[in-house]
Tab-separated table of C-alpha atoms in Angstrom:
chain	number	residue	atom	x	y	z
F	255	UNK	CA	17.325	14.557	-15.304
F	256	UNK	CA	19.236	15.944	-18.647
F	257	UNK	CA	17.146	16.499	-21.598
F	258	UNK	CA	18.193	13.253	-23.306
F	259	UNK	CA	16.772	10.917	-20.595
F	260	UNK	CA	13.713	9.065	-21.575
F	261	UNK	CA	10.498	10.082	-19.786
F	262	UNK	CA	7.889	7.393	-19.210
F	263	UNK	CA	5.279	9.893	-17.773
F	264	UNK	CA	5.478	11.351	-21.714
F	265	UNK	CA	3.553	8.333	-22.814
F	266	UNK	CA	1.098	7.952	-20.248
F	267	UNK	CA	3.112	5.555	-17.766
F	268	UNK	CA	1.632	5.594	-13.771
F	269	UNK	CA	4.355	6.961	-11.218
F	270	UNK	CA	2.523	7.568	-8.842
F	271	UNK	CA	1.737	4.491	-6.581
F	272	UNK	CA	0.780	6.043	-3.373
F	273	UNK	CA	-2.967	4.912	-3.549
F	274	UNK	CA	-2.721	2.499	-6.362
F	275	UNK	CA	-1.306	-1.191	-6.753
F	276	UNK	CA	2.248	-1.192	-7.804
F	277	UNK	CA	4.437	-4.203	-8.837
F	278	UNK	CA	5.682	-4.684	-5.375
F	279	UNK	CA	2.394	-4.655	-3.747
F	280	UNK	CA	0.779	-6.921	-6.689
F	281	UNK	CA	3.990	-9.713	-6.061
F	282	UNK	CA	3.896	-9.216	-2.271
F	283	UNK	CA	7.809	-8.527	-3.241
F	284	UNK	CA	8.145	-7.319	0.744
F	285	UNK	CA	7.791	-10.897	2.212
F	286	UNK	CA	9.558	-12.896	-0.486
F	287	UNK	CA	12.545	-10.269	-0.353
F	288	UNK	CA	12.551	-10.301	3.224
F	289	UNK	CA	12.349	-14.431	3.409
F	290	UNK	CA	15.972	-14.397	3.803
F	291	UNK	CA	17.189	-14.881	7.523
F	292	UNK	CA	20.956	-16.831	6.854
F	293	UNK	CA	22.010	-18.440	10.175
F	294	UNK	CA	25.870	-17.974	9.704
F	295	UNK	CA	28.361	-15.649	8.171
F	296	UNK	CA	29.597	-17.463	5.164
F	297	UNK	CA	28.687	-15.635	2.165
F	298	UNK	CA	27.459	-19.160	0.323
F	299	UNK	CA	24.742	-19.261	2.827
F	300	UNK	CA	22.530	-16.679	0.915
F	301	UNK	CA	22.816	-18.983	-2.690
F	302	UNK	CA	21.747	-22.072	-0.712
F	303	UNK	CA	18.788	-20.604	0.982
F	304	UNK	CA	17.438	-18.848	-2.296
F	305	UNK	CA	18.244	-22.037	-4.297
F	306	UNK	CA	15.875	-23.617	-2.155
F	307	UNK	CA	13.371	-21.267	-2.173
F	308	UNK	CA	12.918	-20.597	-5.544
F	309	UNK	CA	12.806	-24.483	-5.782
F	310	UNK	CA	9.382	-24.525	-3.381
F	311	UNK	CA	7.948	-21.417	-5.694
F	312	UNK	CA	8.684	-23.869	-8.817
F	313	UNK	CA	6.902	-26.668	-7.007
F	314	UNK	CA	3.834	-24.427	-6.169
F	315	UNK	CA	3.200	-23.206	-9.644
F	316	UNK	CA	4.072	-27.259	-10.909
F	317	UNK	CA	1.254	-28.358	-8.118
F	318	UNK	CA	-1.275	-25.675	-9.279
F	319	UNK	CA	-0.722	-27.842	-12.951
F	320	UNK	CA	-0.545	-30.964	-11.536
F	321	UNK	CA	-3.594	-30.942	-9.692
F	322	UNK	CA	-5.453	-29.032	-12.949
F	323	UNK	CA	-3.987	-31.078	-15.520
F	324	UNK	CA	-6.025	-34.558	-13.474
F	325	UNK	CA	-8.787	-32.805	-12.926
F	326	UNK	CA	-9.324	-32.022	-16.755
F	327	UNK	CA	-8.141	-35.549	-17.688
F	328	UNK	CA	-10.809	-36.768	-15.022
F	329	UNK	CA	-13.806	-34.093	-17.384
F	330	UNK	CA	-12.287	-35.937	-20.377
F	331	UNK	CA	-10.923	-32.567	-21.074
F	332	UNK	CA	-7.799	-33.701	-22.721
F	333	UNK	CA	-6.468	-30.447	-24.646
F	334	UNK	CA	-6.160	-28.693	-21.881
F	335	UNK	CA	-4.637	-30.729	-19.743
F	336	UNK	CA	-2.068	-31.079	-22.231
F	337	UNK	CA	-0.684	-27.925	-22.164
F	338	UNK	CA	-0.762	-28.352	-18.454
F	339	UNK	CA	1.690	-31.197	-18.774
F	340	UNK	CA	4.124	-29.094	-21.536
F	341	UNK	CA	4.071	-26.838	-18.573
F	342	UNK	CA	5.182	-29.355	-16.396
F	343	UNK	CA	8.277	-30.480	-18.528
F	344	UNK	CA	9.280	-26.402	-19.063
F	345	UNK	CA	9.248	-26.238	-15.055
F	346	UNK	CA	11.093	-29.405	-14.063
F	347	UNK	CA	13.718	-27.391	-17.461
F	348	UNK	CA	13.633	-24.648	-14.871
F	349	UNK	CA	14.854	-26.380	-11.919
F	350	UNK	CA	17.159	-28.727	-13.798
F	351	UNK	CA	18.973	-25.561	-14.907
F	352	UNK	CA	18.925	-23.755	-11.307
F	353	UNK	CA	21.115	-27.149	-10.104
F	354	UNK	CA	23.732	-25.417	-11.935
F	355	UNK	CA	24.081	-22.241	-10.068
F	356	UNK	CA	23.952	-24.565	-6.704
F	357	UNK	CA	27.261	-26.660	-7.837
F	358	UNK	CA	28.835	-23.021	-8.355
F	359	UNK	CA	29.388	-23.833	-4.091
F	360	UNK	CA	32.244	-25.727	-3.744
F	361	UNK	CA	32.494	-28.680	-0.709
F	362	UNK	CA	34.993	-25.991	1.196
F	363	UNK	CA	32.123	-23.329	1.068
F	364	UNK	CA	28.949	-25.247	2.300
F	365	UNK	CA	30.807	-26.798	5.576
F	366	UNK	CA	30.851	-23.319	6.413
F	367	UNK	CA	27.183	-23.476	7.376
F	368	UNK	CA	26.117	-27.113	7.073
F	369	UNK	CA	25.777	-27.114	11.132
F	370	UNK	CA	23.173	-24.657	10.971
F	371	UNK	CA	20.451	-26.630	8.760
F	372	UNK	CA	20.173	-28.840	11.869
F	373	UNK	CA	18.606	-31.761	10.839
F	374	UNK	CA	16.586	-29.703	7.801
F	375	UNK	CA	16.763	-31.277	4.567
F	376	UNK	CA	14.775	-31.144	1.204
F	377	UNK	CA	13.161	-34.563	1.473
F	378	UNK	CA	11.062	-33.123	4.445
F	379	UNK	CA	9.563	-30.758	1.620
F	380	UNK	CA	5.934	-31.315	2.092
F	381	UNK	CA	5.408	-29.937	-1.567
F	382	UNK	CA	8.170	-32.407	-2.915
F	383	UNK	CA	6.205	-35.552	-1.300
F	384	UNK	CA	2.684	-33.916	-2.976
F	385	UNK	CA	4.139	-34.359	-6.097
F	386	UNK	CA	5.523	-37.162	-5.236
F	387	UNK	CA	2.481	-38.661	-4.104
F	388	UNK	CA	0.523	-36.736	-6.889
F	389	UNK	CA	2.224	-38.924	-9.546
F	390	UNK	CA	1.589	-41.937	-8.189
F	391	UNK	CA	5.032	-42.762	-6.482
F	392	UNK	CA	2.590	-43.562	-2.510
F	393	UNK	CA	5.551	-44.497	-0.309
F	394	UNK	CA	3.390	-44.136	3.014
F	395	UNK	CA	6.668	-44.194	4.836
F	396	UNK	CA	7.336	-40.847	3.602
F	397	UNK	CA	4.229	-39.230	5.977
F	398	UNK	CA	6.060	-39.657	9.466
F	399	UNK	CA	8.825	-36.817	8.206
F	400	UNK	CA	5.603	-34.924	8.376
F	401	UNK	CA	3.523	-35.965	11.541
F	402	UNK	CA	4.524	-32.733	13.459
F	403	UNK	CA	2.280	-31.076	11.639
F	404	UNK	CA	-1.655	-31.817	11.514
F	405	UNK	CA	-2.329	-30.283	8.643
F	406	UNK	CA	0.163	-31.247	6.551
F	407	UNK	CA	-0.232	-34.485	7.189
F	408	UNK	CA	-4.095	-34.061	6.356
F	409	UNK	CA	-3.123	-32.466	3.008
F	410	UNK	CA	-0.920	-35.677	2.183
F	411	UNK	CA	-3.546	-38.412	3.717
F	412	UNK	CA	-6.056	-36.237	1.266
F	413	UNK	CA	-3.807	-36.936	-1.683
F	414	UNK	CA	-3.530	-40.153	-0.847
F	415	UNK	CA	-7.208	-40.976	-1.083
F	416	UNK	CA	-7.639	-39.104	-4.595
F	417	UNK	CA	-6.402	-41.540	-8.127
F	418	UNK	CA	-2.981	-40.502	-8.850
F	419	UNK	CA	-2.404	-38.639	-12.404
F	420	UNK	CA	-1.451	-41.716	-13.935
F	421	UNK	CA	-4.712	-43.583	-12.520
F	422	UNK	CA	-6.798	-40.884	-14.292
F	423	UNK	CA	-4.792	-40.951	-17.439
F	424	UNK	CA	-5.930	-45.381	-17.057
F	425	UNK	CA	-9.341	-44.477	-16.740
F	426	UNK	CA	-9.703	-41.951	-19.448
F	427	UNK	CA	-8.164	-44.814	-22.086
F	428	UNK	CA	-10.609	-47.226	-20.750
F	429	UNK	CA	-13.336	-44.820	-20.993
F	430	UNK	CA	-12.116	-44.389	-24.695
F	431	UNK	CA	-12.150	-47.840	-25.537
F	432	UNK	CA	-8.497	-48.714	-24.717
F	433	UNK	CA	-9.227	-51.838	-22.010
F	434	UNK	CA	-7.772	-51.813	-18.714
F	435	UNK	CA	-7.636	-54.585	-16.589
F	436	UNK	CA	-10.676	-54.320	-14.021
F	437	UNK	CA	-8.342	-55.502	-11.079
F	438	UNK	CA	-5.950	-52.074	-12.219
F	439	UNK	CA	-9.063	-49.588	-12.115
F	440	UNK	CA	-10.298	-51.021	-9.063
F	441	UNK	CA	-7.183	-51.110	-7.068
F	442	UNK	CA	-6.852	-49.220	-3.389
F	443	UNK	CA	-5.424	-45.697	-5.032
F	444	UNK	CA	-3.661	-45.090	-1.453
F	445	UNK	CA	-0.945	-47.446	-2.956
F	446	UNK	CA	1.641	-47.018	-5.201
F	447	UNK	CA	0.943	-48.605	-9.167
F	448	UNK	CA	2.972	-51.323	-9.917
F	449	UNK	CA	3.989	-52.710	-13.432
F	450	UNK	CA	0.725	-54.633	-14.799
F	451	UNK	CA	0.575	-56.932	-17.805
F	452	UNK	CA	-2.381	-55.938	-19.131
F	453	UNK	CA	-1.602	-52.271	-19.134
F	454	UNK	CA	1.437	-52.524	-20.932
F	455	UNK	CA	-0.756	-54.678	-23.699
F	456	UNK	CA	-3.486	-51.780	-23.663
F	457	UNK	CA	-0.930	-49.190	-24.294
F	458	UNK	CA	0.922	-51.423	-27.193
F	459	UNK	CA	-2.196	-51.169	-29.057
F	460	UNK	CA	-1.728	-47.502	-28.935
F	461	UNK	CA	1.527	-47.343	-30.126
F	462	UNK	CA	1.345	-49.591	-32.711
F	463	UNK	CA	-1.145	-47.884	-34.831
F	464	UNK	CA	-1.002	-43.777	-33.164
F	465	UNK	CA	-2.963	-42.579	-35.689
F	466	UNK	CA	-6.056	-44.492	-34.822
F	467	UNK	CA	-5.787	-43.605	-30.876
F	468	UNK	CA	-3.927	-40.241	-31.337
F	469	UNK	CA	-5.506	-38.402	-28.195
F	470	UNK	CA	-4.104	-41.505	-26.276
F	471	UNK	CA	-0.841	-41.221	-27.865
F	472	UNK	CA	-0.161	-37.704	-27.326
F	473	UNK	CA	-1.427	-38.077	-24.093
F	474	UNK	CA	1.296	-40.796	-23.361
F	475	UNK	CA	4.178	-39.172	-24.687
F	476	UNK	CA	3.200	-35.981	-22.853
F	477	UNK	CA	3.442	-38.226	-19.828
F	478	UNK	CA	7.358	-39.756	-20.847
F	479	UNK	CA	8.341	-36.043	-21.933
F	480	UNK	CA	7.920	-35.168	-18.213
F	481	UNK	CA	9.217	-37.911	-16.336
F	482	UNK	CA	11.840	-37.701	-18.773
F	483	UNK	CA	12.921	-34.031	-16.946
F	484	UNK	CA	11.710	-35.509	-13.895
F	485	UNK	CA	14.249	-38.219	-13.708
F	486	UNK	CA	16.819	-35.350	-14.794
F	487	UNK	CA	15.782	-33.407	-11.653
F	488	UNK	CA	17.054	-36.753	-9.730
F	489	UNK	CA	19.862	-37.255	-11.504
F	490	UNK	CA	20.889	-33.631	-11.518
F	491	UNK	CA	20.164	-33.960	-7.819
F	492	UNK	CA	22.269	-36.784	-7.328
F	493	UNK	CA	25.572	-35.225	-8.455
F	494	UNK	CA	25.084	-32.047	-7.411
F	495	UNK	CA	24.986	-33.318	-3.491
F	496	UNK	CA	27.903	-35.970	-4.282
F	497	UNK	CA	30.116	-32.766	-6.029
F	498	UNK	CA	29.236	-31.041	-3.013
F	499	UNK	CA	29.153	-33.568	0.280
F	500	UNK	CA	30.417	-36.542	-1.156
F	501	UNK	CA	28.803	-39.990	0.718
F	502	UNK	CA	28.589	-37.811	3.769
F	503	UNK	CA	24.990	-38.202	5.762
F	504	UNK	CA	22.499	-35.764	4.566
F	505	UNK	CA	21.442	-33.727	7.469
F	506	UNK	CA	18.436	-35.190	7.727
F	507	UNK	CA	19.692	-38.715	8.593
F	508	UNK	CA	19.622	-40.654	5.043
F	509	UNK	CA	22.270	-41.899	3.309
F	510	UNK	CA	22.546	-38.924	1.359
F	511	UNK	CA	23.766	-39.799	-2.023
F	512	UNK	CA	22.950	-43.949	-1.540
F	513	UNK	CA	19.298	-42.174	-0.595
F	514	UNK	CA	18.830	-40.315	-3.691
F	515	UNK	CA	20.369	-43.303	-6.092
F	516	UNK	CA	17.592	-45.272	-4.670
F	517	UNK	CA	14.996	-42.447	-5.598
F	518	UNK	CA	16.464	-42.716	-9.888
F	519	UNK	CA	14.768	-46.334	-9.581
F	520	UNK	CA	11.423	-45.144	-9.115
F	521	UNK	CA	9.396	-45.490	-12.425
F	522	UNK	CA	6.150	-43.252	-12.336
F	523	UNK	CA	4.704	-44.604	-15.832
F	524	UNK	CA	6.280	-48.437	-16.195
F	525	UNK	CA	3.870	-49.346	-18.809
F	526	UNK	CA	4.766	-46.310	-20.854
F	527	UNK	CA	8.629	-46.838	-20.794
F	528	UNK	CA	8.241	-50.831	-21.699
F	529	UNK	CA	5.868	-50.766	-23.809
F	530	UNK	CA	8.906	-48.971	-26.625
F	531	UNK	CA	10.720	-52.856	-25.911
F	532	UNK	CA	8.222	-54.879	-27.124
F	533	UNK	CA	7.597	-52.884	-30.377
């Protein structure tokens, strides 16, 4: 070390971690470094299994909000669950932009190592169908990918029995004077919301005069901000495995790019989006 270099001891910095907590230890940097294990030789292989990865660490932290943000909405504890949900649309931002470095892989480089995912594929992400599931989008069909495994499958049944996000969001505008139909907040959670009349009337009053229900406003767009990115996760989704595979078979058996097309028809909010057409 020359005279010139910068010391960081000469301000009181810790370099000595052999009996105290250091970055690595706090971060557990030693297992997620060492997560790694790619089954082939093609140099590619490494950016697909990170990609992925780094996807499931995104869906963690966007669970961890998920789950808070309905909780708080359930304790009428709207502020905070607000941020939770600007959260939400800064993740899904994050993993919108990390489809980019994936279509850096050209078709010529992933058949290098597409045999070795087996029959592996991303919509056997038990994390993915939480959220799924957590937003209100109950496709029961989507548990047998997962019936392997007990208790993943008694994490999802869980979910399944607990009001979606958008069920709580319904109750807390009832509870504040917004009217819901009785047949929509008495309805068997375990299924998926579909369109309702009444709802989109509820949430018209809303709109058309936002000052006088601005918690329930906010609220609402909070909701479209997200499954704005949400839908831009699919989309993004959708062209990155066309650029990529073309209409090939995903690995896991679905139709691949026909699968995902179907999965850009799934509205989370309905109400929300139609209610701007009758304005």
């Amino acid at each position: 070390m020359t005279s010139s270099d910068y010391d960081p001891t000469s301000e009181g910095a810790e370099t000595d971690f052999a009996r105290r907590m250091s970055y690595g230890d706090y971060l557990a940097l030693d297992a997620i470094l060492g997560a790694q294990h790619p089954l082939s030789e093609a140099h590619d292989e490494m950016l697909f299994i990170i990609q992925h990865q780094t996807t499931e660490l995104w869906m963690r932290l966007a669970i961890h909000e998920l789950s808070a943000a309905r909780r708080a909405i359930a304790r009428d504890e709207v502020s905070p669950a607000m941020k939770m949900l600007a959260r939400m649309s800064r993740i899904f931002e994050q993993l919108n932009n990390a489809w980019d470095v994936l279509r850096t892989m050209t078709p010529s480089e992933y058949t290098r190592f597409r045999s070795q995912l087996g029959q592996s594929s991303g919509f056997q992400s038990r994390q993915y169908r939480l959220i799924e599931f957590l937003l209100g989008n109950r496709n029961h069909a989507m548990l047998k990918p997962h019936a392997h495994d007990v208790e993943t499958t008694k994490l999802l049944e869980a979910e399944l029995a607990t009001p979606s996000l958008y069920d709580e969001v319904l109750r807390l505008a009832d509870r504040n004077g917004l009217r819901m139909p009785a047949a929509v907040l008495a309805r068997d959670v375990r299924e998926t919301h579909s369109f309702n009349e009444g709802v989109l009337q509820a949430w018209r009053v809303v709109y058309e005069a936002p000052e006088t229900h601005w918690m329930l406003y906010e609220l609402a767009e909070k909701l479209v901000d997200f499954e704005d990115y949400f839908r831009r996760w699919r989309f993004n989704h959708v062209t990155t495995v066309e650029r990529v595979i073309g209409f090939k078979r995903g690995t896991g058996g679905t139709g691949g790019v026909s699968y995902l097309k179907r999965m850009l028809e799934v509205e989370l909010f309905p109400e929300l989006w139609r209610v701007r057409t009758i304005l």
